[in-house]
Tab-separated table of C-alpha atoms and ligand atoms in Angstrom:
chain	number	residue	atom	x	y	z
A	1	MET	CA	0.759	-21.654	-10.789
A	2	SER	CA	0.187	-22.004	-7.052
A	3	GLU	CA	-0.406	-18.781	-5.129
A	4	PHE	CA	0.704	-17.886	-1.602
A	5	ASP	CA	0.609	-14.852	0.702
A	6	LEU	CA	4.163	-15.666	1.773
A	7	VAL	CA	6.904	-17.884	0.432
A	8	VAL	CA	9.930	-18.433	2.674
A	9	VAL	CA	13.092	-19.562	0.919
A	10	GLY	CA	15.122	-21.705	3.318
A	11	ALA	CA	13.943	-23.806	6.253
A	12	GLY	CA	16.654	-23.068	8.819
A	13	PRO	CA	15.791	-21.623	12.271
A	14	GLY	CA	15.085	-18.229	10.655
A	15	GLY	CA	12.978	-19.537	7.776
A	16	TYR	CA	10.949	-22.261	9.466
A	17	VAL	CA	10.138	-20.047	12.454
A	18	ALA	CA	9.106	-17.198	10.127
A	19	ALA	CA	6.831	-19.632	8.225
A	20	ILE	CA	5.200	-20.879	11.436
A	21	ARG	CA	4.595	-17.368	12.781
A	22	ALA	CA	3.181	-16.213	9.429
A	23	ALA	CA	0.840	-19.215	9.345
A	24	GLN	CA	-0.253	-18.480	12.937
A	25	LEU	CA	-1.118	-14.965	11.771
A	26	GLY	CA	-3.300	-16.358	8.988
A	27	LEU	CA	-1.045	-16.123	5.920
A	28	LYS	CA	-1.219	-18.847	3.299
A	29	THR	CA	2.415	-19.865	3.609
A	30	ALA	CA	4.910	-22.020	1.714
A	31	CYS	CA	8.541	-22.831	2.339
A	32	ILE	CA	11.101	-23.924	-0.257
A	33	GLU	CA	14.030	-26.007	0.975
A	34	LYS	CA	16.628	-27.775	-1.136
A	35	GLU	CA	17.828	-30.267	1.485
A	36	PRO	CA	15.666	-33.351	2.132
A	37	ALA	CA	15.589	-32.528	5.873
A	38	LEU	CA	14.165	-29.277	7.268
A	39	GLY	CA	16.060	-27.305	9.948
A	40	GLY	CA	18.947	-25.791	8.050
A	41	THR	CA	22.593	-25.752	9.117
A	42	CYS	CA	21.640	-25.464	12.800
A	43	LEU	CA	19.708	-28.727	13.003
A	44	ARG	CA	21.473	-30.765	10.324
A	45	VAL	CA	25.168	-29.822	10.464
A	46	GLY	CA	25.599	-27.108	13.096
A	47	CYS	CA	24.294	-26.336	16.577
A	48	ILE	CA	22.469	-29.591	17.278
A	49	PRO	CA	24.907	-32.273	16.112
A	50	SER	CA	27.805	-30.340	17.664
A	51	LYS	CA	25.982	-30.147	20.981
A	52	ALA	CA	25.315	-33.907	20.828
A	53	LEU	CA	29.030	-34.592	20.304
A	54	LEU	CA	30.065	-32.053	22.943
A	55	GLU	CA	27.860	-33.882	25.469
A	56	SER	CA	29.068	-37.365	24.506
A	57	SER	CA	32.733	-36.394	24.415
A	58	GLU	CA	32.406	-34.665	27.787
A	59	ARG	CA	30.958	-37.834	29.332
A	60	TYR	CA	33.800	-39.881	27.892
A	61	PHE	CA	36.365	-37.388	29.186
A	62	GLU	CA	34.784	-37.276	32.645
A	63	ALA	CA	34.566	-41.047	32.850
A	64	ARG	CA	38.293	-41.199	32.197
A	65	HIS	CA	39.402	-38.272	34.297
A	66	SER	CA	36.951	-37.175	36.972
A	67	PHE	CA	34.611	-39.989	38.014
A	68	ALA	CA	37.211	-41.236	40.487
A	69	ASP	CA	37.019	-37.881	42.353
A	70	HIS	CA	33.305	-38.601	42.926
A	71	GLY	CA	34.116	-42.044	44.303
A	72	VAL	CA	32.973	-43.786	41.157
A	73	LYS	CA	35.526	-46.342	40.019
A	74	LEU	CA	35.437	-47.629	36.479
A	75	LYS	CA	37.602	-50.564	35.454
A	76	THR	CA	37.763	-49.720	31.771
A	77	VAL	CA	36.498	-46.868	29.695
A	78	GLU	CA	36.338	-47.413	25.968
A	79	LEU	CA	35.399	-45.098	23.148
A	80	ASP	CA	32.735	-46.426	20.748
A	81	LEU	CA	32.857	-43.677	18.124
A	82	PRO	CA	30.329	-45.260	15.702
A	83	THR	CA	27.704	-45.359	18.485
A	84	MET	CA	28.536	-41.794	19.465
A	85	LEU	CA	28.072	-40.624	15.876
A	86	LYS	CA	24.896	-42.678	15.450
A	87	ARG	CA	23.387	-41.130	18.603
A	88	LYS	CA	24.095	-37.682	17.152
A	89	GLU	CA	22.425	-38.637	13.851
A	90	THR	CA	19.341	-39.947	15.665
A	91	ILE	CA	18.997	-36.687	17.568
A	92	VAL	CA	19.281	-34.745	14.309
A	93	SER	CA	16.737	-36.835	12.416
A	94	THR	CA	14.245	-36.754	15.316
A	95	LEU	CA	14.426	-32.959	15.469
A	96	THR	CA	14.299	-32.366	11.694
A	97	ARG	CA	11.270	-34.680	11.431
A	98	GLY	CA	9.740	-32.620	14.213
A	99	ILE	CA	9.785	-29.597	11.912
A	100	ASP	CA	7.888	-31.568	9.237
A	101	GLY	CA	5.298	-32.122	11.966
A	102	LEU	CA	5.194	-28.414	12.832
A	103	PHE	CA	4.723	-27.560	9.148
A	104	ALA	CA	1.840	-30.028	8.877
A	105	LYS	CA	0.246	-28.688	12.079
A	106	ASN	CA	0.453	-25.115	10.767
A	107	LYS	CA	-0.643	-26.082	7.246
A	108	ILE	CA	2.556	-24.801	5.651
A	109	THR	CA	3.215	-26.126	2.144
A	110	ARG	CA	6.724	-27.439	1.716
A	111	PHE	CA	8.416	-27.444	-1.712
A	112	LYS	CA	11.523	-29.579	-2.180
A	113	GLY	CA	14.189	-27.966	-4.335
A	114	THR	CA	16.092	-24.716	-4.803
A	115	GLY	CA	13.995	-21.569	-4.846
A	116	ARG	CA	14.850	-18.874	-7.373
A	117	PHE	CA	13.223	-15.672	-8.545
A	118	ARG	CA	11.747	-15.584	-12.041
A	119	GLY	CA	10.537	-12.033	-11.651
A	120	PRO	CA	8.767	-9.807	-9.113
A	121	GLY	CA	6.384	-11.948	-7.056
A	122	VAL	CA	7.191	-15.141	-8.952
A	123	LEU	CA	9.476	-17.945	-7.788
A	124	GLU	CA	10.509	-21.224	-9.367
A	125	VAL	CA	11.464	-24.432	-7.605
A	126	VAL	CA	14.329	-26.216	-9.284
A	127	ASP	CA	15.302	-29.827	-8.627
A	128	ALA	CA	18.840	-31.265	-8.369
A	129	SER	CA	18.950	-31.890	-12.143
A	130	GLY	CA	18.109	-28.232	-12.854
A	131	LYS	CA	14.495	-28.927	-13.910
A	132	VAL	CA	11.808	-26.446	-12.860
A	133	THR	CA	9.293	-28.420	-10.805
A	134	GLU	CA	6.998	-25.629	-9.572
A	135	GLU	CA	6.042	-22.057	-10.336
A	136	ILE	CA	4.801	-20.068	-7.392
A	137	SER	CA	3.221	-16.676	-7.178
A	138	ALA	CA	4.016	-14.969	-3.881
A	139	LYS	CA	2.660	-11.706	-2.463
A	140	ASN	CA	5.628	-11.664	-0.095
A	141	VAL	CA	8.957	-13.493	-0.046
A	142	ILE	CA	11.370	-13.940	2.872
A	143	ILE	CA	14.921	-14.867	1.877
A	144	ALA	CA	16.262	-17.049	4.693
A	145	THR	CA	18.941	-19.002	2.841
A	146	GLY	CA	21.576	-18.895	5.607
A	147	SER	CA	25.323	-19.265	5.177
A	148	ARG	CA	28.055	-21.757	4.389
A	149	PRO	CA	31.614	-22.176	5.653
A	150	ALA	CA	34.132	-19.683	4.301
A	151	SER	CA	37.526	-20.836	3.075
A	152	LEU	CA	40.886	-19.135	2.735
A	153	PRO	CA	42.876	-18.434	-0.427
A	154	GLY	CA	45.353	-21.298	-0.884
A	155	ILE	CA	43.153	-23.778	0.929
A	156	VAL	CA	40.602	-25.956	-0.814
A	157	PRO	CA	38.488	-28.063	1.534
A	158	ASP	CA	38.498	-31.562	0.015
A	159	GLY	CA	35.781	-32.948	2.276
A	160	ASP	CA	38.313	-35.392	3.687
A	161	LYS	CA	41.640	-34.323	5.174
A	162	ILE	CA	40.799	-30.632	4.854
A	163	GLY	CA	37.252	-30.171	6.054
A	164	THR	CA	34.781	-27.699	7.433
A	165	SER	CA	32.474	-28.045	10.425
A	166	THR	CA	30.324	-30.480	8.407
A	167	GLU	CA	33.137	-33.028	8.096
A	168	ALA	CA	34.395	-32.398	11.647
A	169	LEU	CA	30.982	-33.563	12.951
A	170	ALA	CA	31.591	-36.993	11.442
A	171	PHE	CA	35.298	-37.885	11.353
A	172	PRO	CA	35.185	-41.692	11.137
A	173	THR	CA	38.201	-42.051	13.436
A	174	VAL	CA	39.813	-39.809	16.045
A	175	PRO	CA	42.547	-37.756	14.303
A	176	LYS	CA	46.019	-38.090	15.807
A	177	HIS	CA	46.652	-34.405	15.212
A	178	LEU	CA	43.884	-32.013	14.232
A	179	VAL	CA	44.845	-28.485	13.140
A	180	VAL	CA	41.998	-26.022	13.503
A	181	ILE	CA	42.175	-22.763	11.583
A	182	GLY	CA	40.236	-20.085	13.458
A	183	ALA	CA	39.680	-19.679	17.217
A	184	GLY	CA	36.021	-18.674	16.958
A	185	TYR	CA	32.884	-20.535	18.028
A	186	ILE	CA	33.238	-23.487	15.657
A	187	GLY	CA	36.983	-23.950	16.008
A	188	LEU	CA	36.789	-24.099	19.795
A	189	GLU	CA	33.658	-26.233	20.112
A	190	LEU	CA	34.740	-28.863	17.604
A	191	GLY	CA	38.401	-28.631	18.613
A	192	ILE	CA	37.379	-29.488	22.176
A	193	VAL	CA	35.231	-32.440	21.014
A	194	TRP	CA	38.186	-34.132	19.283
A	195	LEU	CA	40.633	-33.152	22.059
A	196	ARG	CA	38.434	-34.962	24.582
A	197	LEU	CA	38.241	-37.985	22.336
A	198	GLY	CA	42.044	-38.218	22.226
A	199	ALA	CA	43.342	-35.995	19.392
A	200	LYS	CA	46.213	-33.555	19.697
A	201	VAL	CA	44.634	-30.199	18.762
A	202	THR	CA	46.449	-27.118	17.525
A	203	VAL	CA	44.411	-23.968	16.927
A	204	LEU	CA	45.827	-21.372	14.551
A	205	GLU	CA	44.295	-17.906	14.882
A	206	PHE	CA	45.036	-14.842	12.787
A	207	LEU	CA	44.282	-12.333	15.562
A	208	PRO	CA	46.359	-11.956	18.755
A	209	ARG	CA	43.457	-13.333	20.856
A	210	ILE	CA	40.788	-16.026	20.755
A	211	LEU	CA	37.028	-15.435	20.443
A	212	PRO	CA	37.112	-12.006	18.816
A	213	GLY	CA	34.043	-9.988	19.722
A	214	MET	CA	33.696	-11.619	23.148
A	215	ASP	CA	34.771	-9.704	26.290
A	216	ALA	CA	38.600	-9.781	26.304
A	217	GLU	CA	38.974	-10.623	30.015
A	218	ILE	CA	36.661	-13.617	29.626
A	219	ALA	CA	38.354	-14.704	26.378
A	220	ALA	CA	41.803	-14.565	28.065
A	221	GLU	CA	40.526	-16.743	30.909
A	222	ALA	CA	39.037	-19.148	28.373
A	223	GLN	CA	42.349	-19.415	26.548
A	224	LYS	CA	44.199	-20.301	29.787
A	225	THR	CA	41.583	-22.928	30.631
A	226	PHE	CA	41.663	-24.550	27.195
A	227	GLU	CA	45.485	-24.567	27.268
A	228	LYS	CA	45.306	-26.431	30.598
A	229	GLN	CA	42.965	-28.929	28.959
A	230	GLY	CA	45.605	-29.515	26.272
A	231	ILE	CA	44.783	-27.249	23.325
A	232	GLU	CA	47.818	-25.611	21.766
A	233	PHE	CA	47.129	-22.082	20.475
A	234	LYS	CA	49.222	-20.262	17.913
A	235	LEU	CA	47.941	-16.682	17.838
A	236	GLY	CA	48.790	-13.910	15.383
A	237	CYS	CA	49.298	-16.697	12.887
A	238	ARG	CA	48.423	-16.293	9.200
A	239	VAL	CA	47.839	-19.574	7.430
A	240	THR	CA	48.904	-19.350	3.788
A	241	ALA	CA	48.280	-22.874	2.509
A	242	ALA	CA	47.187	-26.385	3.476
A	243	LYS	CA	48.510	-29.115	1.199
A	244	PRO	CA	47.099	-32.597	1.417
A	245	GLY	CA	49.626	-35.417	0.938
A	246	LYS	CA	49.479	-39.211	1.141
A	247	SER	CA	49.517	-39.498	4.905
A	248	GLY	CA	48.208	-36.110	5.987
A	249	VAL	CA	48.259	-32.368	5.482
A	250	THR	CA	51.019	-29.782	5.634
A	251	VAL	CA	49.796	-26.433	6.900
A	252	GLU	CA	51.935	-23.481	5.939
A	253	ILE	CA	52.148	-20.371	8.106
A	254	GLU	CA	53.541	-16.970	7.201
A	255	GLY	CA	56.931	-16.526	8.890
A	256	GLY	CA	56.763	-19.875	10.727
A	257	ASP	CA	57.549	-23.558	10.363
A	258	PRO	CA	54.939	-25.651	8.534
A	259	ILE	CA	52.829	-27.964	10.666
A	260	SER	CA	52.127	-31.603	9.710
A	261	CYS	CA	48.851	-33.073	10.831
A	262	ASP	CA	46.377	-35.705	9.712
A	263	ARG	CA	43.311	-33.462	9.485
A	264	VAL	CA	42.528	-29.756	9.129
A	265	LEU	CA	39.305	-28.061	10.243
A	266	MET	CA	38.636	-24.729	8.558
A	267	ALA	CA	36.623	-22.534	10.899
A	268	VAL	CA	37.283	-19.005	9.659
A	269	GLY	CA	33.728	-17.739	9.517
A	270	ARG	CA	30.764	-18.201	7.184
A	271	ILE	CA	29.508	-16.517	4.039
A	272	PRO	CA	25.898	-15.769	3.078
A	273	ASN	CA	24.106	-18.021	0.572
A	274	THR	CA	22.637	-15.982	-2.253
A	275	GLU	CA	23.860	-17.900	-5.302
A	276	GLY	CA	21.102	-19.747	-7.087
A	277	LEU	CA	18.407	-17.288	-5.960
A	278	ALA	CA	18.593	-15.374	-9.285
A	279	LEU	CA	18.411	-12.051	-7.440
A	280	ASP	CA	19.161	-10.358	-10.771
A	281	ALA	CA	15.686	-11.348	-11.963
A	282	ILE	CA	14.228	-8.862	-9.482
A	283	GLY	CA	17.121	-6.379	-9.532
A	284	LEU	CA	18.237	-7.084	-5.940
A	285	LYS	CA	21.916	-6.374	-5.278
A	286	VAL	CA	24.011	-7.811	-2.431
A	287	ASP	CA	26.564	-5.783	-0.423
A	288	PRO	CA	30.376	-6.221	-0.749
A	289	LYS	CA	30.244	-9.023	1.860
A	290	GLY	CA	27.609	-10.880	-0.160
A	291	ARG	CA	24.797	-10.063	2.313
A	292	VAL	CA	21.317	-8.918	1.353
A	293	PRO	CA	20.875	-5.292	2.504
A	294	VAL	CA	17.696	-4.704	4.545
A	295	ASP	CA	16.176	-1.854	6.583
A	296	GLU	CA	15.160	-2.190	10.251
A	297	HIS	CA	11.989	-4.007	9.166
A	298	PHE	CA	13.913	-6.631	7.122
A	299	ARG	CA	12.686	-5.021	3.879
A	300	THR	CA	15.039	-5.251	0.909
A	301	SER	CA	15.028	-2.574	-1.804
A	302	ILE	CA	12.408	-4.641	-3.678
A	303	PRO	CA	8.780	-4.265	-2.456
A	304	GLY	CA	7.449	-7.477	-0.921
A	305	VAL	CA	10.915	-9.076	-0.596
A	306	TYR	CA	12.384	-9.440	2.888
A	307	ALA	CA	15.543	-11.130	4.228
A	308	ILE	CA	16.505	-12.495	7.665
A	309	GLY	CA	19.198	-14.553	9.456
A	310	ASP	CA	22.748	-15.275	8.289
A	311	VAL	CA	22.058	-13.824	4.825
A	312	ILE	CA	21.780	-10.294	6.332
A	313	ALA	CA	24.160	-8.347	8.604
A	314	GLY	CA	24.646	-9.242	12.278
A	315	PRO	CA	25.827	-12.218	14.254
A	316	MET	CA	25.280	-15.546	12.499
A	317	LEU	CA	23.313	-17.161	15.313
A	318	ALA	CA	20.270	-19.427	15.106
A	319	HIS	CA	18.355	-17.554	17.826
A	320	LYS	CA	19.043	-14.167	16.172
A	321	ALA	CA	17.579	-15.593	12.953
A	322	GLU	CA	14.521	-16.930	14.876
A	323	GLU	CA	13.849	-13.518	16.429
A	324	GLU	CA	14.134	-11.956	13.000
A	325	GLY	CA	11.825	-14.561	11.482
A	326	VAL	CA	9.099	-13.760	14.009
A	327	ALA	CA	9.568	-9.985	13.712
A	328	CYS	CA	9.567	-10.164	9.900
A	329	ALA	CA	6.353	-12.231	9.731
A	330	GLU	CA	4.712	-9.844	12.215
A	331	THR	CA	5.867	-6.846	10.158
A	332	ILE	CA	4.326	-8.314	7.017
A	333	VAL	CA	0.976	-8.918	8.729
A	334	THR	CA	0.696	-6.143	11.337
A	335	GLY	CA	3.191	-3.571	10.043
A	336	TYR	CA	5.234	-3.848	13.226
A	337	GLY	CA	7.913	-6.239	14.473
A	338	HIS	CA	11.041	-5.642	16.477
A	339	VAL	CA	14.302	-7.315	17.472
A	340	ASN	CA	16.341	-5.972	20.410
A	341	TYR	CA	19.889	-6.626	19.220
A	342	ASP	CA	21.266	-5.523	22.625
A	343	ALA	CA	19.612	-8.597	24.130
A	344	ILE	CA	20.883	-11.347	21.787
A	345	PRO	CA	23.122	-13.704	23.759
A	346	GLY	CA	26.138	-15.545	22.402
A	347	VAL	CA	27.189	-18.901	23.830
A	348	VAL	CA	30.248	-21.090	23.225
A	349	TYR	CA	29.354	-24.603	24.402
A	350	THR	CA	32.806	-25.673	25.511
A	351	GLU	CA	33.544	-26.801	29.078
A	352	PRO	CA	33.468	-24.394	30.784
A	353	GLU	CA	30.818	-22.691	28.730
A	354	ILE	CA	31.234	-19.049	27.734
A	355	ALA	CA	28.192	-16.830	27.460
A	356	SER	CA	27.709	-13.179	26.827
A	357	VAL	CA	24.994	-10.578	26.353
A	358	GLY	CA	25.105	-6.819	25.825
A	359	LYS	CA	28.214	-4.695	25.620
A	360	THR	CA	31.746	-5.893	26.408
A	361	GLU	CA	34.052	-3.814	28.594
A	362	GLU	CA	36.050	-2.870	25.467
A	363	GLN	CA	32.913	-1.618	23.697
A	364	LEU	CA	31.883	0.512	26.715
A	365	LYS	CA	35.370	2.081	26.822
A	366	GLU	CA	35.289	2.736	23.085
A	367	LEU	CA	31.839	4.314	23.308
A	368	GLY	CA	32.888	6.411	26.335
A	369	ILE	CA	30.006	5.019	28.427
A	370	PRO	CA	30.758	5.276	32.174
A	371	TYR	CA	30.312	1.884	33.856
A	372	LYS	CA	30.670	-0.043	37.102
A	373	LYS	CA	31.839	-3.628	37.158
A	374	GLY	CA	31.100	-6.505	39.477
A	375	THR	CA	32.631	-9.980	39.241
A	376	PHE	CA	32.083	-13.178	41.189
A	377	PRO	CA	34.092	-16.409	40.865
A	378	PHE	CA	32.402	-19.830	40.700
A	379	LEU	CA	35.111	-20.957	43.176
A	380	ALA	CA	33.135	-19.191	45.921
A	381	ASN	CA	29.798	-20.792	44.974
A	382	ALA	CA	28.653	-23.830	46.960
A	383	ARG	CA	26.861	-25.534	44.055
A	384	ALA	CA	29.906	-25.174	41.797
A	385	ARG	CA	31.926	-26.906	44.546
A	386	ALA	CA	29.377	-29.717	44.748
A	387	ILE	CA	29.416	-30.151	41.005
A	388	GLY	CA	33.194	-29.992	40.907
A	389	ALA	CA	33.291	-27.145	38.380
A	390	THR	CA	34.772	-24.165	40.124
A	391	GLY	CA	36.585	-22.461	37.263
A	392	GLY	CA	35.420	-19.169	35.802
A	393	LYS	CA	33.399	-16.161	36.856
A	394	VAL	CA	30.417	-13.929	36.205
A	395	LYS	CA	31.163	-10.365	35.200
A	396	MET	CA	28.405	-7.731	35.254
A	397	LEU	CA	28.734	-4.271	33.731
A	398	ALA	CA	26.232	-1.584	34.709
A	399	HIS	CA	25.908	2.109	33.868
A	400	ALA	CA	27.865	4.196	36.408
A	401	GLU	CA	25.019	6.691	36.836
A	402	THR	CA	21.763	4.839	36.130
A	403	ASP	CA	22.913	1.335	37.239
A	404	ARG	CA	21.179	-0.119	34.168
A	405	ILE	CA	22.782	-3.470	33.203
A	406	LEU	CA	24.751	-3.001	30.003
A	407	GLY	CA	26.504	-6.349	29.654
A	408	VAL	CA	26.951	-9.690	31.374
A	409	HIS	CA	29.784	-12.089	30.520
A	410	ILE	CA	30.172	-15.526	32.030
A	411	ILE	CA	32.746	-18.274	31.810
A	412	GLY	CA	31.854	-21.258	33.907
A	413	PRO	CA	29.559	-24.255	34.376
A	414	ARG	CA	26.203	-23.978	32.529
A	415	ALA	CA	26.998	-20.376	31.494
A	416	GLY	CA	24.771	-20.876	28.449
A	417	ASP	CA	21.754	-21.471	30.704
A	418	LEU	CA	22.713	-18.867	33.326
A	419	ILE	CA	22.896	-16.097	30.703
A	420	ALA	CA	19.088	-16.311	30.204
A	421	GLU	CA	18.525	-14.352	33.414
A	422	ALA	CA	20.870	-11.619	32.219
A	423	VAL	CA	19.155	-11.525	28.793
A	424	ALA	CA	15.756	-11.086	30.481
A	425	ALA	CA	17.241	-8.394	32.761
A	426	ILE	CA	18.583	-6.444	29.784
A	427	GLU	CA	15.342	-6.909	27.828
A	428	PHE	CA	13.392	-5.435	30.762
A	429	GLY	CA	15.915	-2.617	31.324
A	430	ALA	CA	16.811	-3.920	34.771
A	431	SER	CA	19.458	-2.411	37.048
A	432	SER	CA	22.167	-4.395	38.834
A	433	GLU	CA	20.250	-3.516	42.028
A	434	ASP	CA	17.207	-5.359	40.640
A	435	ILE	CA	19.221	-8.570	40.303
A	436	ALA	CA	20.962	-8.001	43.633
A	437	ARG	CA	17.572	-7.791	45.383
A	438	THR	CA	16.074	-10.803	43.576
A	439	SER	CA	15.982	-14.059	45.541
A	440	HIS	CA	18.041	-16.809	43.929
A	441	ALA	CA	17.565	-20.399	45.112
A	442	HIS	CA	20.389	-21.815	47.236
A	443	PRO	CA	22.491	-23.658	46.360
A	444	THR	CA	22.485	-22.819	42.650
A	445	LEU	CA	25.000	-21.616	40.110
A	446	ALA	CA	22.627	-18.681	39.456
A	447	GLU	CA	23.595	-17.190	42.819
A	448	CYS	CA	26.850	-16.115	41.082
A	449	LEU	CA	24.803	-13.673	39.030
A	450	LYS	CA	23.244	-12.184	42.157
A	451	GLU	CA	26.685	-11.946	43.787
A	452	ALA	CA	28.164	-10.264	40.684
A	453	ALA	CA	25.288	-7.763	40.858
A	454	LEU	CA	26.048	-7.147	44.558
A	455	ALA	CA	29.705	-6.735	43.614
A	456	VAL	CA	28.759	-3.919	41.209
A	457	ASP	CA	27.800	-1.934	44.332
A	458	GLY	CA	30.736	-3.218	46.424
A	459	ARG	CA	28.577	-5.338	48.751
A	460	VAL	CA	29.309	-8.890	47.622
A	461	ILE	CA	28.608	-11.392	50.404
A	462	HIS	CA	30.623	-14.561	49.749
A	463	ILE	CA	34.100	-13.227	48.952
B	501	NAD	P1	33.982	-16.982	13.898
B	501	NAD	O1	33.787	-15.717	13.194
B	501	NAD	O2	33.376	-17.201	15.235
B	501	NAD	O3	35.563	-17.257	14.041
B	501	NAD	C1	36.416	-17.329	12.962
B	501	NAD	C2	37.852	-17.131	13.451
B	501	NAD	O4	38.738	-17.361	12.393
B	501	NAD	C3	38.078	-15.704	13.943
B	501	NAD	O5	38.705	-15.781	15.208
B	501	NAD	C4	39.036	-15.154	12.889
B	501	NAD	O6	39.902	-14.179	13.410
B	501	NAD	C5	39.774	-16.407	12.456
B	501	NAD	N1	40.408	-16.312	11.137
B	501	NAD	C6	39.928	-15.683	10.043
B	501	NAD	N2	40.817	-15.791	9.035
B	501	NAD	C7	41.896	-16.500	9.519
B	501	NAD	C8	43.132	-16.958	8.969
B	501	NAD	N3	43.477	-16.694	7.721
B	501	NAD	N4	43.967	-17.686	9.729
B	501	NAD	C9	43.642	-17.977	11.015
B	501	NAD	N5	42.492	-17.548	11.569
B	501	NAD	C10	41.626	-16.848	10.852
B	501	NAD	O7	33.537	-18.091	12.834
B	501	NAD	P2	33.259	-19.650	12.993
B	501	NAD	O8	33.845	-20.192	14.272
B	501	NAD	O9	33.678	-20.251	11.709
B	501	NAD	O10	31.711	-19.689	13.109
B	501	NAD	C11	30.918	-19.212	12.034
B	501	NAD	C12	29.623	-18.621	12.526
B	501	NAD	O11	28.828	-19.633	13.073
B	501	NAD	C13	29.863	-17.566	13.558
B	501	NAD	O12	29.257	-16.363	13.131
B	501	NAD	C14	29.255	-18.087	14.802
B	501	NAD	O13	28.485	-17.089	15.449
B	501	NAD	C15	28.333	-19.214	14.331
B	501	NAD	N6	28.383	-20.304	15.276
B	501	NAD	C16	27.785	-20.130	16.492
B	501	NAD	C17	27.855	-21.148	17.407
B	501	NAD	C18	27.213	-20.985	18.760
B	501	NAD	O14	26.349	-20.104	18.883
B	501	NAD	N7	27.573	-21.739	19.738
B	501	NAD	C19	28.566	-22.312	17.149
B	501	NAD	C20	29.167	-22.446	15.919
B	501	NAD	C21	29.045	-21.420	14.989
């Protein structure tokens, strides 16, 4: 039986980063992963391939619709979907191979197969045929098994006409009509990809708004923008069934007419992966949502067993899992590790992008925290004009008495990059005055953040 100081189960952004940090700190570390490629959902069938398709589809859309505004005339613009999909796959395989390289560099042992507990401190690796290929003794274990797409009662994804994000990253042809169930991160990002490539896209959302959890003012602006781009939203809409037929799918809605389409994308959230881990063998129980309960140091109820990422509570975001992976490894070695959950950004990589950190205006009202608000539109920013992307705004929320920044919400060009300054500001406990007095290069989109900070104090310059 091989022996390790730490065995990480799952090599997604949480697991592989935890393994690297633990190895840096001197632990003899192994990682068990059932997929041939390392990197988890994020690298293989999530963040990375979707970003590749978002970029390609945006270029196609711009070539058809906005190059002429720049004085660039194209005679013909043609979609070559196989090349677009191949480019995405090359990006994925390059990055996943990169993690093999990082494991080798950090002397992390990789086991191929499904990891399951045999008892306290002992894990087995099981291959696809169910055969035990390894027995491992581990002083510590981190469960980092991630999540998988959730489905709805009455709807069985068939991997073809009714698919999840995995299938929607590789439709072999552009659907004529794509129905997306769920107006969250995945539904909007992948809906936009296929809209740009020529599909009619209808998004069905149970709640009366899109992007639940994001600041409502920003989400409302996002909805208007996406509607202008051509997405049809049906809000407050409960889907009861999706029935595949010969030529397509019929989607049934409570109290409404059924919708016929040729493909359905289910994007109604994700559920934690704990099946197959044999948690019973160590007496570890999951919560009613199927998540592994942990304390603030990622410790489960079983000594030496930790859990991080999508399999525990909190937003299912790659960078949240990475922070937890580092903090968990540091806790195991040094006894101390910390994640500041107030400074975890969320980004929707549509065009315009939507990015957020800290509290929303609704949360501040609910918590009774007094706040000041400053907003600044990209329309009044010179760089946004030059780029030709003037939609959206930056909204900054600061404490009414202390001026400490409590939340920043952006819809607009490169919002996902711009939010980094706000994240750093919140991490350092900055005030809006700090940002307002910080020099921002001109002309840059980042000036909108400075102007929003000036607006908090009623002294905005450019509007
Ligand atoms: P989500 O939680 O973001 O959105 C799911 C949506 O489905 C919600 O709006 C919900 O109200 C709706 N819904 C639920 N049941 C419904 C029903 N019966 N009918 C209609 N609508 C229904 O989930 P997601 O978009 O599937 O994404 C899953 C996870 O992956 C999220 O936690 C997200 O954070 C993460 N993710 C992040 C990114 C990113 O960071 N850019 C991208 C993709 C996914």
